[in-house]
């Protein structure tokens, strides 16, 4: 809650999950220039994202 102070209700972090491991180029989550590949990340962690929004 300390980090949410000063933000509107719509801007605050309500739920989050930690993933096992780090994102990498080899894992398919990052490009060679270290940009995130959003579609592969969402596909790989879709169950986790669903769990966040469901609860």
mmCIF file of C-alpha atoms in Angstrom:
data_model
loop_
_atom_site.group_PDB
_atom_site.id
_atom_site.type_symbol
_atom_site.label_atom_id
_atom_site.label_comp_id
_atom_site.label_asym_id
_atom_site.label_seq_id
_atom_site.Cartn_x
_atom_site.Cartn_y
_atom_site.Cartn_z
ATOM 1 C CA UNK A 1 0.000 0.000 0.000
ATOM 2 C CA UNK A 2 2.953 2.312 0.524
ATOM 3 C CA UNK A 3 3.619 2.432 -3.226
ATOM 4 C CA UNK A 4 -0.024 3.074 -4.113
ATOM 5 C CA UNK A 5 -0.230 6.325 -2.131
ATOM 6 C CA UNK A 6 -0.779 9.363 -4.317
ATOM 7 C CA UNK A 7 -2.430 7.391 -7.121
ATOM 8 C CA UNK A 8 -6.092 7.255 -8.028
ATOM 9 C CA UNK A 9 -8.009 4.034 -7.329
ATOM 10 C CA UNK A 10 -7.930 3.108 -11.035
ATOM 11 C CA UNK A 11 -4.104 3.449 -11.082
ATOM 12 C CA UNK A 12 -3.207 1.350 -8.050
ATOM 13 C CA UNK A 13 -1.791 -2.165 -8.079
ATOM 14 C CA UNK A 14 -4.408 -4.501 -6.686
ATOM 15 C CA UNK A 15 -3.074 -7.972 -7.522
ATOM 16 C CA UNK A 16 0.167 -9.365 -8.875
ATOM 17 C CA UNK A 17 1.910 -12.699 -9.353
ATOM 18 C CA UNK A 18 5.574 -13.628 -9.467
ATOM 19 C CA UNK A 19 6.743 -15.871 -12.262
ATOM 20 C CA UNK A 20 9.239 -18.675 -11.780
ATOM 21 C CA UNK A 21 12.458 -17.661 -13.521
ATOM 22 C CA UNK A 22 13.553 -14.750 -15.660
ATOM 23 C CA UNK A 23 12.568 -13.706 -19.158
ATOM 24 C CA UNK A 24 15.251 -14.252 -21.777
ATOM 25 C CA UNK A 25 15.992 -14.244 -25.484
ATOM 26 C CA UNK A 26 16.410 -18.027 -25.387
ATOM 27 C CA UNK A 27 13.044 -18.438 -23.651
ATOM 28 C CA UNK A 28 11.336 -16.453 -26.413
ATOM 29 C CA UNK A 29 10.127 -13.620 -24.199
ATOM 30 C CA UNK A 30 12.653 -11.015 -25.393
ATOM 31 C CA UNK A 31 14.117 -9.820 -28.691
ATOM 32 C CA UNK A 32 17.897 -9.596 -29.273
ATOM 33 C CA UNK A 33 17.618 -5.877 -28.396
ATOM 34 C CA UNK A 34 15.994 -6.882 -25.061
ATOM 35 C CA UNK A 35 12.506 -5.672 -25.891
ATOM 36 C CA UNK A 36 9.608 -7.681 -24.489
ATOM 37 C CA UNK A 37 7.592 -9.871 -26.859
ATOM 38 C CA UNK A 38 4.108 -9.305 -25.493
ATOM 39 C CA UNK A 39 2.245 -11.962 -27.507
ATOM 40 C CA UNK A 40 4.576 -14.859 -26.593
ATOM 41 C CA UNK A 41 4.613 -13.730 -22.945
ATOM 42 C CA UNK A 42 0.813 -13.619 -22.826
ATOM 43 C CA UNK A 43 0.584 -17.021 -24.510
ATOM 44 C CA UNK A 44 3.116 -18.571 -22.118
ATOM 45 C CA UNK A 45 1.548 -17.110 -18.969
ATOM 46 C CA UNK A 46 -2.117 -16.980 -20.008
ATOM 47 C CA UNK A 47 -3.245 -19.185 -17.100
ATOM 48 C CA UNK A 48 -1.528 -16.873 -14.636
ATOM 49 C CA UNK A 49 -3.079 -13.764 -16.217
ATOM 50 C CA UNK A 50 -6.512 -15.399 -16.153
ATOM 51 C CA UNK A 51 -6.074 -16.234 -12.470
ATOM 52 C CA UNK A 52 -5.249 -12.590 -11.662
ATOM 53 C CA UNK A 53 -8.304 -11.231 -13.452
ATOM 54 C CA UNK A 54 -10.660 -13.987 -12.267
ATOM 55 C CA UNK A 55 -10.072 -13.556 -8.530
#
